[in-house]
PDB file of N, CA and C in Angstrom:
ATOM      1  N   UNK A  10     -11.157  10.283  -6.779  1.00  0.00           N
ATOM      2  CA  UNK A  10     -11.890   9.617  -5.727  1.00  0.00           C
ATOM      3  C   UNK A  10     -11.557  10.295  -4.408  1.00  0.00           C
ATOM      4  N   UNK A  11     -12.414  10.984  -3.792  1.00  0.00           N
ATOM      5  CA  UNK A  11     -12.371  11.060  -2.203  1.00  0.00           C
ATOM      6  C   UNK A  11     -12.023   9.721  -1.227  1.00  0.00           C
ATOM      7  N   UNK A  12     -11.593  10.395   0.006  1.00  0.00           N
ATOM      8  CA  UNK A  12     -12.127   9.175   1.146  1.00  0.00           C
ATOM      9  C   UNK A  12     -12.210   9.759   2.146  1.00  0.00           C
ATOM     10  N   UNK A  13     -13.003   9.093   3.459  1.00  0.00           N
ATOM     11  CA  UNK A  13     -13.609   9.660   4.293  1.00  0.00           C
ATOM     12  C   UNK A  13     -12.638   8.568   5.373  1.00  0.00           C
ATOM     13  N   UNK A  14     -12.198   8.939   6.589  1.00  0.00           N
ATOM     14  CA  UNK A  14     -12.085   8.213   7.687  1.00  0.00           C
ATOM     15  C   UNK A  14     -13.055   8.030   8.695  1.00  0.00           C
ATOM     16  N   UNK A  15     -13.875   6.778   9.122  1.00  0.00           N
ATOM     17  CA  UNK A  15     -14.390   7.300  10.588  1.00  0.00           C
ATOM     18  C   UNK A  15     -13.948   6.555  11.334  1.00  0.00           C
ATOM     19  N   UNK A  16     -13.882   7.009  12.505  1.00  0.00           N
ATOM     20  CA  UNK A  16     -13.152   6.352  13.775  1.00  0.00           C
ATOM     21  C   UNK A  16     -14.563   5.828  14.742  1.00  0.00           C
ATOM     22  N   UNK A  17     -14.736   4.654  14.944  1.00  0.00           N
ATOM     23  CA  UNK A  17     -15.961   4.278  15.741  1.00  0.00           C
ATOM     24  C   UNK A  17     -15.536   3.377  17.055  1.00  0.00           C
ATOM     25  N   UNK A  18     -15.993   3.435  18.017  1.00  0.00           N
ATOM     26  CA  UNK A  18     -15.778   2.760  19.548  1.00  0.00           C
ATOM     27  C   UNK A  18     -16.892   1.699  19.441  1.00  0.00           C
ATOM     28  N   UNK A  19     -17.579   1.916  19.218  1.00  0.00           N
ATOM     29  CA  UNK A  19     -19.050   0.989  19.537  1.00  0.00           C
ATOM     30  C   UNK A  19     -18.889  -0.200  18.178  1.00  0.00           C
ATOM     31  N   UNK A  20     -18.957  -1.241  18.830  1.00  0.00           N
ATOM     32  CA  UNK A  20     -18.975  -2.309  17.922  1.00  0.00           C
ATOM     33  C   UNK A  20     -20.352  -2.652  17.360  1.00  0.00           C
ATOM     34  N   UNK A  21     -21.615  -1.838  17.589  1.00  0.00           N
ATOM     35  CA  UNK A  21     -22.769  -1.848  17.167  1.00  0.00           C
ATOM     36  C   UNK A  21     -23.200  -0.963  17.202  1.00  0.00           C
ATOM     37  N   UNK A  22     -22.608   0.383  16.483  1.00  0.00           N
ATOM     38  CA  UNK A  22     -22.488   1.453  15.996  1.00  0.00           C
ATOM     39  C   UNK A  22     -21.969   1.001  14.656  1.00  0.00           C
ATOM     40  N   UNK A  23     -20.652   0.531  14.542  1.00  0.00           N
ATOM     41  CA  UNK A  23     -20.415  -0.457  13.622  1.00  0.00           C
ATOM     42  C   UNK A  23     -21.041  -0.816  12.319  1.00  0.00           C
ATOM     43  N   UNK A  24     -22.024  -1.927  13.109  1.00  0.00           N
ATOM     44  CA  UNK A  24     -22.416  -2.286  12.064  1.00  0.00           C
ATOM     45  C   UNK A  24     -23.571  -1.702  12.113  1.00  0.00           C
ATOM     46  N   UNK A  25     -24.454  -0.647  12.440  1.00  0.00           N
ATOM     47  CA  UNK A  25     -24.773  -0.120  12.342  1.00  0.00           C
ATOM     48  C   UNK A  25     -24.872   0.688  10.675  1.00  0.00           C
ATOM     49  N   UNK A  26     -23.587   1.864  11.090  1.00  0.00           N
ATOM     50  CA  UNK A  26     -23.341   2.475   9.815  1.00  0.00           C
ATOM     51  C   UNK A  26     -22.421   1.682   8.738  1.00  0.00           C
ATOM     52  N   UNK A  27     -22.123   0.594   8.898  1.00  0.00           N
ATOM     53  CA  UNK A  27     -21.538  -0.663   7.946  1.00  0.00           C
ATOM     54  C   UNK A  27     -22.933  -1.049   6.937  1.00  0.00           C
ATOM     55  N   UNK A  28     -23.881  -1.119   7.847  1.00  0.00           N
ATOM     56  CA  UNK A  28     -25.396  -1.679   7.215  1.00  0.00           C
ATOM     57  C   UNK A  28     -26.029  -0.301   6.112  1.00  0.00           C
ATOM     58  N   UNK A  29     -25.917   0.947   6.826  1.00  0.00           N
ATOM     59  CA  UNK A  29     -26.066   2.281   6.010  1.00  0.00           C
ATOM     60  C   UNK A  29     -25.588   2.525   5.059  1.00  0.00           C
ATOM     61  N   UNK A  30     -24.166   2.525   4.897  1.00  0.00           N
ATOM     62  CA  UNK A  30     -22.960   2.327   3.588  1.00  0.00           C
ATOM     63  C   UNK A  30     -23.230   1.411   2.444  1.00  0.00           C
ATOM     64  N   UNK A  31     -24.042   0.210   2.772  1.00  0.00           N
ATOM     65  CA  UNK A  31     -23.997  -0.845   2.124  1.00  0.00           C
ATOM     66  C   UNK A  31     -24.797  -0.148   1.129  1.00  0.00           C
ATOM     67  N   UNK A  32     -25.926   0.019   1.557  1.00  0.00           N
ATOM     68  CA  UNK A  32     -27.344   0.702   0.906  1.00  0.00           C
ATOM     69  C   UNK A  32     -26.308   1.500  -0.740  1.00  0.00           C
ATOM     70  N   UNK A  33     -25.430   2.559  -0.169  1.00  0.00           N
ATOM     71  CA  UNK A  33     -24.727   2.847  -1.392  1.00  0.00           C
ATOM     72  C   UNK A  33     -23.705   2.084  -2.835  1.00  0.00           C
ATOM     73  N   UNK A  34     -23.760   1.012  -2.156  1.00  0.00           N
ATOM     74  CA  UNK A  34     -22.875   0.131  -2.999  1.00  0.00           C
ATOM     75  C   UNK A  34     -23.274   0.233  -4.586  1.00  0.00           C
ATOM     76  N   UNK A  35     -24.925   0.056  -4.603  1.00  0.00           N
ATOM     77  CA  UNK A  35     -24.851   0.599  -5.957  1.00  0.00           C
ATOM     78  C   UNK A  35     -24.634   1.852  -6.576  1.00  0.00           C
ATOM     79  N   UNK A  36     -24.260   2.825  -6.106  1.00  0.00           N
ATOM     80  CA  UNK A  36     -23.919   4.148  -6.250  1.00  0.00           C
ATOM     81  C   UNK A  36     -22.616   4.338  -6.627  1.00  0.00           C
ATOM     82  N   UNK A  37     -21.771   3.470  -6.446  1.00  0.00           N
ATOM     83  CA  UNK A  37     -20.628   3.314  -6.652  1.00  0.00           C
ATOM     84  C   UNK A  37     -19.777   3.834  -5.687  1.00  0.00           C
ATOM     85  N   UNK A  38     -20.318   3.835  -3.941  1.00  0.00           N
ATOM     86  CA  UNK A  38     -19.316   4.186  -2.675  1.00  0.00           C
ATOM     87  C   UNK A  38     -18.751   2.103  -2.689  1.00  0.00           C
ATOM     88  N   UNK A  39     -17.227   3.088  -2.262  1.00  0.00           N
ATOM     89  CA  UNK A  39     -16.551   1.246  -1.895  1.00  0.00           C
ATOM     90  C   UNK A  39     -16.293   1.614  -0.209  1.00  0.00           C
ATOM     91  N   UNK A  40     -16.413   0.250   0.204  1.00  0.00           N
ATOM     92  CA  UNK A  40     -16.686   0.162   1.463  1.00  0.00           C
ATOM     93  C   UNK A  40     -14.806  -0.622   1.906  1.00  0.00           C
ATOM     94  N   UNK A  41     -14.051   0.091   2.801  1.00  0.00           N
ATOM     95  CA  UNK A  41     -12.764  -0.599   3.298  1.00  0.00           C
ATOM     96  C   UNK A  41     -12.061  -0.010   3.918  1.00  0.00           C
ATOM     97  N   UNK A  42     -11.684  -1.403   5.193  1.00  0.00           N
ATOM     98  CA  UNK A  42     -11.070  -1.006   6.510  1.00  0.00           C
ATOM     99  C   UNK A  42     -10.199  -0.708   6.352  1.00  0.00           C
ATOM    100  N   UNK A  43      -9.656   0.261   7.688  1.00  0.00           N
ATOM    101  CA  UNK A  43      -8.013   0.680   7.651  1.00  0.00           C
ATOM    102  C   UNK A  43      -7.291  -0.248   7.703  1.00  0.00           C
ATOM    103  N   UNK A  44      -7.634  -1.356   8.199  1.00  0.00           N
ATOM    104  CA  UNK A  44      -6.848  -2.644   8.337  1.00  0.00           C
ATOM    105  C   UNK A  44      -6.102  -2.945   6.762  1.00  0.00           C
ATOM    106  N   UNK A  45      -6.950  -3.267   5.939  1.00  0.00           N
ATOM    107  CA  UNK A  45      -7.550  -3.766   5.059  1.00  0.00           C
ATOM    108  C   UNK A  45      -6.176  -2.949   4.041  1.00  0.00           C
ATOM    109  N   UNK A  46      -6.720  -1.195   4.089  1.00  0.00           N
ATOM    110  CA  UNK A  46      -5.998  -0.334   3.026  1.00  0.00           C
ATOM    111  C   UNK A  46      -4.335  -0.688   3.677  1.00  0.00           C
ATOM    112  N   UNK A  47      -3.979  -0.477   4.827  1.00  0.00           N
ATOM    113  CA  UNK A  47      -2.533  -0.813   5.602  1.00  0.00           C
ATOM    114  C   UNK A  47      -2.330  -1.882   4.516  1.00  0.00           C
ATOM    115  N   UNK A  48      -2.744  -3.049   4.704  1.00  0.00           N
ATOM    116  CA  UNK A  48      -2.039  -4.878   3.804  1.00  0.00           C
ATOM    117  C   UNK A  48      -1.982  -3.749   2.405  1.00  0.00           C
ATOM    118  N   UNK A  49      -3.182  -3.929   2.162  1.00  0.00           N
ATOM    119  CA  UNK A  49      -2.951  -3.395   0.254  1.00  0.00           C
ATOM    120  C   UNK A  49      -2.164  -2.401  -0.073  1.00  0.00           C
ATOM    121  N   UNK A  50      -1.508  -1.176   1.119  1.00  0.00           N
ATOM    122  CA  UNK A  50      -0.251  -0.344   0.510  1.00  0.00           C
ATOM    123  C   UNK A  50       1.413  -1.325   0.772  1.00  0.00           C
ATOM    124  N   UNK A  51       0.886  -2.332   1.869  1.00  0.00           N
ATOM    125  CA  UNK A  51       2.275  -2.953   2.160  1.00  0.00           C
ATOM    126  C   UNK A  51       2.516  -3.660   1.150  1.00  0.00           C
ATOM    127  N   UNK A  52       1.329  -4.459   0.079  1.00  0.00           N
ATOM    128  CA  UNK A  52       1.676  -5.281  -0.813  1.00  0.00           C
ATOM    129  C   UNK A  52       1.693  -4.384  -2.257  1.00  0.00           C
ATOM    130  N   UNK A  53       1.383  -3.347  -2.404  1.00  0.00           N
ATOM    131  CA  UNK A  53       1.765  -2.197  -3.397  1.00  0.00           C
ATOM    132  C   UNK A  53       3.604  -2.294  -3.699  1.00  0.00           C
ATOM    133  N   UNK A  54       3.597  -1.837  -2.280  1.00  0.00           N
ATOM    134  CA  UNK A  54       4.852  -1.656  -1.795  1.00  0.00           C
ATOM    135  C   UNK A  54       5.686  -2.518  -2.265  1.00  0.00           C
ATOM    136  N   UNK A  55       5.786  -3.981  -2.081  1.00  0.00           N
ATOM    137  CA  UNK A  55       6.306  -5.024  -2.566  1.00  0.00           C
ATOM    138  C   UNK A  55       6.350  -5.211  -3.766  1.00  0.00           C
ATOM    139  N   UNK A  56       5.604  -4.859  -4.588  1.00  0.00           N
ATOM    140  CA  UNK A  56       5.152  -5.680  -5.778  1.00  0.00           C
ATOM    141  C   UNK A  56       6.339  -5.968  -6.689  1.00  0.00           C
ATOM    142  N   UNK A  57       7.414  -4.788  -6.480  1.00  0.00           N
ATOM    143  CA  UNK A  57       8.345  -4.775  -7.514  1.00  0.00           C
ATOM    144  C   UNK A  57       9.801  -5.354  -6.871  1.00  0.00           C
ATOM    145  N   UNK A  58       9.448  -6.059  -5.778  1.00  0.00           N
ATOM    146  CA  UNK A  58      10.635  -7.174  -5.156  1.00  0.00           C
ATOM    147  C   UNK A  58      10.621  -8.161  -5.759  1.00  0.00           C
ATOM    148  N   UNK A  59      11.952  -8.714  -5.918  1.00  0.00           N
ATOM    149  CA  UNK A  59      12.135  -9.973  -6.497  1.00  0.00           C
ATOM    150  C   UNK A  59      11.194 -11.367  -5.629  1.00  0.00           C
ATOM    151  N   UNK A  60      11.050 -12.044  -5.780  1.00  0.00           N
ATOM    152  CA  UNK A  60      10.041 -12.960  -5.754  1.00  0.00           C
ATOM    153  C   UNK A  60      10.980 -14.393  -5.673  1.00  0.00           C
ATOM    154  N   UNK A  61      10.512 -15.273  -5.040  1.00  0.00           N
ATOM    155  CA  UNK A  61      11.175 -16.654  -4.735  1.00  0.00           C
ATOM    156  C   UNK A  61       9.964 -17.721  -4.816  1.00  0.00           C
ATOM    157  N   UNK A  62      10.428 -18.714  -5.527  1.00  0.00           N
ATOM    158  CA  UNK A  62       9.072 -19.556  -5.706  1.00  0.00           C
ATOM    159  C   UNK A  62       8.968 -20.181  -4.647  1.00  0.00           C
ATOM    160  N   UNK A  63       7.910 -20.897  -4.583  1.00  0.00           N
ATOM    161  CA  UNK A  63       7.006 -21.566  -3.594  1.00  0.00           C
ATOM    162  C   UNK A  63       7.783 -22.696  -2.982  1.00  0.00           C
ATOM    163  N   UNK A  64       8.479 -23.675  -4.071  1.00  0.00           N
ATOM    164  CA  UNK A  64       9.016 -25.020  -4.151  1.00  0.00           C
ATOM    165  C   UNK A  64      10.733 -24.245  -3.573  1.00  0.00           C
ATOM    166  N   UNK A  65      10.939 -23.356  -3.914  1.00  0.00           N
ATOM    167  CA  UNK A  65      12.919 -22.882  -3.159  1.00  0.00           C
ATOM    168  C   UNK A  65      12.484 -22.688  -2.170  1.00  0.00           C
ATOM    169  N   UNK A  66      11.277 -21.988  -1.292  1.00  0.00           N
ATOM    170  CA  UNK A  66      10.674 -21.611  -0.128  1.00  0.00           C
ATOM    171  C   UNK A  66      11.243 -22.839   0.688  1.00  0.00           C
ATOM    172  N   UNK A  67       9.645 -24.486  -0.074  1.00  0.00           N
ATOM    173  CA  UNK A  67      10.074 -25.025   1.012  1.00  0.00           C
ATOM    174  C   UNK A  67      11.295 -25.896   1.003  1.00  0.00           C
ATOM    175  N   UNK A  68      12.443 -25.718   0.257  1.00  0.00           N
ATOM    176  CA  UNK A  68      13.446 -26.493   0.134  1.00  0.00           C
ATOM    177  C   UNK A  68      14.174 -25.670   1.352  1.00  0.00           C
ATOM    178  N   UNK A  69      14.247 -24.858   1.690  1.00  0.00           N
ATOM    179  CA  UNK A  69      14.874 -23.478   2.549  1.00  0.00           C
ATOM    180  C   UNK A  69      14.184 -23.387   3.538  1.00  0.00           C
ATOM    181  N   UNK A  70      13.159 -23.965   4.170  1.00  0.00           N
ATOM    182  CA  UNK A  70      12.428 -23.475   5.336  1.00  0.00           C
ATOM    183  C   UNK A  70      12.442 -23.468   6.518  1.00  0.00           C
ATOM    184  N   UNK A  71      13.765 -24.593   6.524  1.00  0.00           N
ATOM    185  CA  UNK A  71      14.555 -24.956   7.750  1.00  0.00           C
ATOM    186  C   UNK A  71      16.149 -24.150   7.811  1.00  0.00           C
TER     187      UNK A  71
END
């Protein structure tokens, strides 16, 4: 798989070429923000940390 970066200023430029991209979806282009890829390598990242349940959380939250 390739990927392409673009860097855009115009918030209706935007969606603009957001609306263009879409058109490919059935082509099999995936559409996702840098925002977006940043969370999903930080939680990559994590995956293989030990883990604390929900219920020790809130017994501990204070």
């Amino acid at each position: 798989m390739q990927s392409i970066t673009i860097n855009i200023n115009d918030d209706k430029l935007v969606d603009k070429i957001t609306w263009m991209l879409e058109h490919f979806k059935s082509d099999g282009i995936e559409i996702t923000s840098k925002d977006d890829m940043d969370d999903l390598k930080f939680l990559k990242a994590t995956r293989n940390e030990d883990s604390t349940l929900f219920s020790e959380y809130l017994k501990n939250e204070n």
